Tab-separated table of C-alpha atoms in Angstrom:
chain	number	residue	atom	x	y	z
A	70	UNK	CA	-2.294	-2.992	-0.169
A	71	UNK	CA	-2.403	-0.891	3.283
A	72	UNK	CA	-0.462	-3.336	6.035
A	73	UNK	CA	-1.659	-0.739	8.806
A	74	UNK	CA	-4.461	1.501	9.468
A	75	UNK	CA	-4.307	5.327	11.075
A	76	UNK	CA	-6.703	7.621	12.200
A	77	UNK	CA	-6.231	10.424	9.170
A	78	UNK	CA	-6.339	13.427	11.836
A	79	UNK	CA	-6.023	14.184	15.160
A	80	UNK	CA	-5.474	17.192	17.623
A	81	UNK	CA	-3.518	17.447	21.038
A	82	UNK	CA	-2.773	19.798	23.461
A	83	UNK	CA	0.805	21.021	23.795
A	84	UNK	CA	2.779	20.009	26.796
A	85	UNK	CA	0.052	17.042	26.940
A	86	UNK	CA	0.922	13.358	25.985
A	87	UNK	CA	-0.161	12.771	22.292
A	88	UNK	CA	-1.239	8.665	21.658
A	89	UNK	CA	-0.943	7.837	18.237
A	90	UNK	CA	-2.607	4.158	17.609
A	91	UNK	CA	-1.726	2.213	14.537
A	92	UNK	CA	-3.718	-1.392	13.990
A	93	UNK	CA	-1.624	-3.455	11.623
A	94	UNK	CA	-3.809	-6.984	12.287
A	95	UNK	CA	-2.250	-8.947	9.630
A	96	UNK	CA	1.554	-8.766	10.747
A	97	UNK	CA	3.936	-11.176	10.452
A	98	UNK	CA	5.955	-12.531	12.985
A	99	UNK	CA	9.293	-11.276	11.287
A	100	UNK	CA	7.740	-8.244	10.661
A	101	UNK	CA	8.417	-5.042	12.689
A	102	UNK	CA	6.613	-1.482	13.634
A	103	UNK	CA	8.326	1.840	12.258
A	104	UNK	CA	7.088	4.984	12.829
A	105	UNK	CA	8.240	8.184	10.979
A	106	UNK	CA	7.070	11.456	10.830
A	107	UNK	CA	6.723	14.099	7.788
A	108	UNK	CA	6.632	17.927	8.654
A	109	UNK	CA	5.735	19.671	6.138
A	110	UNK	CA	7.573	20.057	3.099
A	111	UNK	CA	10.740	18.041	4.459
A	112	UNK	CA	12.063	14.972	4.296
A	113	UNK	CA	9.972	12.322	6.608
A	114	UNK	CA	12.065	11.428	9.967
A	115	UNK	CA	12.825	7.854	11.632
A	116	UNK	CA	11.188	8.172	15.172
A	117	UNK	CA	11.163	4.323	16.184
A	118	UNK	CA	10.916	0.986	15.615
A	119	UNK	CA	10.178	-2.284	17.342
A	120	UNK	CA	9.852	-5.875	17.021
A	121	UNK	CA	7.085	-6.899	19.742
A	122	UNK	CA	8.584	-5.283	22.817
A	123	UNK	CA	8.110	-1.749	24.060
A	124	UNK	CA	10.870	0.528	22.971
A	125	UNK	CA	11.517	4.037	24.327
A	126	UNK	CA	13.918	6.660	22.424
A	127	UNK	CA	14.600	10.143	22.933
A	128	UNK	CA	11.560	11.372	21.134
A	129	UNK	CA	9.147	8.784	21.442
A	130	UNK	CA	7.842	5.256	23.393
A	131	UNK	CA	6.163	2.839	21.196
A	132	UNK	CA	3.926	-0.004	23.027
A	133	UNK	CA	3.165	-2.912	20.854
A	134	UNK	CA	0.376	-5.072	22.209
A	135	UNK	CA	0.578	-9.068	23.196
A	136	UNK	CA	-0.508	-10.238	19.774
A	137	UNK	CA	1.182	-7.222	17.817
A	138	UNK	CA	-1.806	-6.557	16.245
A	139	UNK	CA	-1.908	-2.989	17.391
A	140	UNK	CA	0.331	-0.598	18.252
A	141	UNK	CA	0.427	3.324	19.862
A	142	UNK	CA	3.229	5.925	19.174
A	143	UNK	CA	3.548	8.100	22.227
A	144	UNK	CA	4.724	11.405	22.025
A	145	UNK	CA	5.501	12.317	26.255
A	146	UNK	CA	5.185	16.108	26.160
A	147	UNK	CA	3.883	17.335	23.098
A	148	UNK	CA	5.377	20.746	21.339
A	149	UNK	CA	4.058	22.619	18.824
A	150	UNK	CA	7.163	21.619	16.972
A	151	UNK	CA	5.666	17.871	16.521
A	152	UNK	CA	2.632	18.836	14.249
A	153	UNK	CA	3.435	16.798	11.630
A	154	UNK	CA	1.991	13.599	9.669
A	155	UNK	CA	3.101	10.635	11.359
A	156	UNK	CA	3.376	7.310	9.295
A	157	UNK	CA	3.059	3.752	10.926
A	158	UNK	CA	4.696	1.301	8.645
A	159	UNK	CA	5.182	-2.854	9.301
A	160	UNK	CA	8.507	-4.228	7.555
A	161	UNK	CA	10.254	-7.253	7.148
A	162	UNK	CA	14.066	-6.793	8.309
A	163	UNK	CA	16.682	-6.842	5.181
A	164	UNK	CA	12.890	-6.089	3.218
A	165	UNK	CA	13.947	-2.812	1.404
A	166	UNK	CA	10.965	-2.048	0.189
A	167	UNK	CA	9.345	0.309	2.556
A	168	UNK	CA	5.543	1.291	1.769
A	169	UNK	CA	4.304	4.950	3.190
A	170	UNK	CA	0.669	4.911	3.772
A	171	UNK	CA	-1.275	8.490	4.248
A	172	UNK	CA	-0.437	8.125	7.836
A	173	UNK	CA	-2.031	10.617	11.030
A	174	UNK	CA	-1.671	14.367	10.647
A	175	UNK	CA	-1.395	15.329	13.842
A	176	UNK	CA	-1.825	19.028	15.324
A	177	UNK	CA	-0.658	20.309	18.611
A	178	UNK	CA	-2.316	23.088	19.892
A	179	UNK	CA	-1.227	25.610	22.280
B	118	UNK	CA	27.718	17.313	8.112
B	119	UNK	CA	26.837	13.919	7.211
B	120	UNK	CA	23.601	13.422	5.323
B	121	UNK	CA	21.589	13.351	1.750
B	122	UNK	CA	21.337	16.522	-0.579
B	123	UNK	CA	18.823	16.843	-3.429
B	124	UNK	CA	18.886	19.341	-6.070
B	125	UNK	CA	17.517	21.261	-7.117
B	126	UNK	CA	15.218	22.046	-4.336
B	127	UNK	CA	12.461	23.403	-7.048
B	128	UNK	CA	12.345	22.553	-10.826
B	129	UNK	CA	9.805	23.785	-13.691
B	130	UNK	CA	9.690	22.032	-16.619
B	131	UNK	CA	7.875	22.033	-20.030
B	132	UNK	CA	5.885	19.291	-20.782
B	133	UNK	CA	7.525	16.955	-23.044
B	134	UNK	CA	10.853	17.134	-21.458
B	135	UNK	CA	12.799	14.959	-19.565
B	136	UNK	CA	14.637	15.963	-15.808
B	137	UNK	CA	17.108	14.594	-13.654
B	138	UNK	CA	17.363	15.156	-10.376
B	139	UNK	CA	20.056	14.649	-7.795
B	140	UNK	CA	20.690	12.578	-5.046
B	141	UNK	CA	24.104	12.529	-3.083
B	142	UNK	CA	24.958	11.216	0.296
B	143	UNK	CA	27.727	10.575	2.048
B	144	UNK	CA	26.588	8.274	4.935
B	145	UNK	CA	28.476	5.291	2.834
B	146	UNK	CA	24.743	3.819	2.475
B	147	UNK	CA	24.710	0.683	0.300
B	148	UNK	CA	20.873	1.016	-0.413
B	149	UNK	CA	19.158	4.065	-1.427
B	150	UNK	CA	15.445	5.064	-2.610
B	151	UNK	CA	13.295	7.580	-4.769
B	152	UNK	CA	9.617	7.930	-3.676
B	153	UNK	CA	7.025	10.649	-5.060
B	154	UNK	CA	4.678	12.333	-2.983
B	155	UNK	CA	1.396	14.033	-4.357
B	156	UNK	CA	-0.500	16.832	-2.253
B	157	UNK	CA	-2.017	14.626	1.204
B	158	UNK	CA	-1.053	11.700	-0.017
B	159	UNK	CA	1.656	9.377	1.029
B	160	UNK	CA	5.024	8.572	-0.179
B	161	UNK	CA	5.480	6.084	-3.157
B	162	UNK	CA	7.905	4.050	-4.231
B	163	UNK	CA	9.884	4.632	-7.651
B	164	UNK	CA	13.171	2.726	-7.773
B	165	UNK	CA	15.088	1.762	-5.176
B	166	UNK	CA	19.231	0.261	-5.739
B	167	UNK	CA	20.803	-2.047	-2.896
B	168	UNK	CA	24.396	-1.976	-4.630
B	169	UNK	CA	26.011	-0.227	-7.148
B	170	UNK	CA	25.311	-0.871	-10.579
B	171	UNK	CA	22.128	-2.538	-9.062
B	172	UNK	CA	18.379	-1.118	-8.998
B	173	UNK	CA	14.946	-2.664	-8.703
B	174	UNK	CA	11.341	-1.418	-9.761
B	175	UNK	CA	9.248	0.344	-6.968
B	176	UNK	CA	5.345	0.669	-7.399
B	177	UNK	CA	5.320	3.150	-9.642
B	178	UNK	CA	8.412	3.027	-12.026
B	179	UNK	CA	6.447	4.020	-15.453
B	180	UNK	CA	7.993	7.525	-16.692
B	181	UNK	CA	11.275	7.205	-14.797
B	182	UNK	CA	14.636	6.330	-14.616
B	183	UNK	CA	17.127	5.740	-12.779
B	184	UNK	CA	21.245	4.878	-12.523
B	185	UNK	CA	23.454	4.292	-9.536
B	186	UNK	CA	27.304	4.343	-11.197
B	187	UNK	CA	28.842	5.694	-7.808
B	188	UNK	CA	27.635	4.357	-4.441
B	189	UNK	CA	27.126	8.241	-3.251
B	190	UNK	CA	24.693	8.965	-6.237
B	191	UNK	CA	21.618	7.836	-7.383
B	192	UNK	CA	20.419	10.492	-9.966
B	193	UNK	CA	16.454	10.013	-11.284
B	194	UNK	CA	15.507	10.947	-14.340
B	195	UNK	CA	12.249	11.808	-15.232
B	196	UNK	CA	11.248	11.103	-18.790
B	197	UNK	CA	8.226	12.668	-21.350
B	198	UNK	CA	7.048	9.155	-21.072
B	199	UNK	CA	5.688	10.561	-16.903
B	200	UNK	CA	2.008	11.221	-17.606
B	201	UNK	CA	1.672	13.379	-14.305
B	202	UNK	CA	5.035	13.981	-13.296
B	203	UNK	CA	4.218	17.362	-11.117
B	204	UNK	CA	5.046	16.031	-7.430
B	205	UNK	CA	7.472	16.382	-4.800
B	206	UNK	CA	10.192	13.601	-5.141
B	207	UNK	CA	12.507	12.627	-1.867
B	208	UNK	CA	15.898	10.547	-1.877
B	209	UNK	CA	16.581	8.631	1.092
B	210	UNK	CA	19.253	5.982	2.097
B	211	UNK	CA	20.131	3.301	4.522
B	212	UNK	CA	22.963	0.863	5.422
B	213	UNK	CA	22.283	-2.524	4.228
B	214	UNK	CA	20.861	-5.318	5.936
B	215	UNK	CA	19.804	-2.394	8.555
B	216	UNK	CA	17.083	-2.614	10.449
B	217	UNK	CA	15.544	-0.097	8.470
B	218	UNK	CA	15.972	3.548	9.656
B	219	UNK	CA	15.898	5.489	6.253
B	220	UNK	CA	17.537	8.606	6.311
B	221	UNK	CA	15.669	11.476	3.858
B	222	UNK	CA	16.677	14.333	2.008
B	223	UNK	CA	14.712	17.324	1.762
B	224	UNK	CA	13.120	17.025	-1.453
B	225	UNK	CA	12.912	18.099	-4.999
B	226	UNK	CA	9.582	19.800	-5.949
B	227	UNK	CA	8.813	19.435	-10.009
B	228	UNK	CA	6.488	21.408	-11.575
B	229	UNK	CA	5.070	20.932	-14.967
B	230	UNK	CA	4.572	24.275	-16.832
């Protein structure tokens, strides 16, 4: 049962802000947004996560909307390092279970 | 370096014979994970422990096994019973109670000869 919804693909231009959305309309109020990304063949990576505020990281800002049905993962100044597939995931805290959808595979182009 | 290590990083096997493979880490993680991931697909849960000596069912348990004597390990074995068992597996951990950053290793890739 897919919690959130991604575009499958999408291209940006390096050195140029990359906006990944993420729609995850049934959320619950306990539940928060990760994001993670996969390049390829590795392990995925924790990027960030938030509750219902905006949150801002070293490698990422993620703006959740008013009524946290909707969220975008932006990427400031993309490299070609971040082509990768990025996965938007909703989770209960203490909930270990965490379910990977097929998430974006994005491509930065120079 | 702090962190999780699977092994081996590539593994053939002949069908009709079971595997284990290895997951260490030495982040003092309470909880850790198996998943399977399948060519453009995403990552699926297979067992997941919160303690030791303690391990729950993911989504897709049929065909595997796990253990977790030693809070560091968490060794999965994959059985004869797997009726597609070719896939790239990854271990990951996290502290519990976290707020849910998992931390991954770099994967085991299984192929069935």
């Amino acid at each position: 049962d897919a919690k959130t919804t991604q575009p499958t693909s999408m291209d940006c231009a390096e050195g140029r802000a990359a906006n990944l959305p993420c729609n995850h309309s049934t959320i619950s109020g306990n539940e928060y947004v990760y994001w993670y990304r996969q390049i390829h063949s590795q392990g995925p990576q924790y990027i960030i996560h938030g509750l219902k505020n905006n949150e801002t990281n070293e490698m990422a800002s993620l703006i959740i909307t008013e009524d946290r049905k909707s969220s975008t993962l932006i990427l400031p100044h993309a490299t070609l390092r971040d082509t990768a597939v990025y996965y938007c995931i909703v989770r209960v805290e203490g909930d270990y279970k965490l379910s990977f959808g097929a998430g974006t595979t994005v491509t930065v182009r120079a | 370096d702090g962190g999780i290590t699977q092994s081996p990083k590539y593994l053939f096997r002949k069908e009709g014979q079971n595997v284990t493979l290895s997951c260490e880490q030495n982040l003092n993680h309470d909880a850790m994970y198996w998943y399977r991931q399948d060519p453009g697909q995403g990552l699926r849960l297979i067992y997941y422990s919160q303690i030791v000596n303690d391990f729950q069912k993911g989504d897709i348990a049929e065909g595997y096994s796990v253990s977790r004597e030693k809070k560091e390990s968490f060794p999965l074995t994959v059985t004869s019973a797997q009726k597609n068992p070719t896939a790239f597996y990854l271990c990951a951990s996290s502290q519990a109670y976290s707020t849910g950053e998992l931390f991954f290793g770099e994967g085991s890739r299984l192929t069935v000869l």
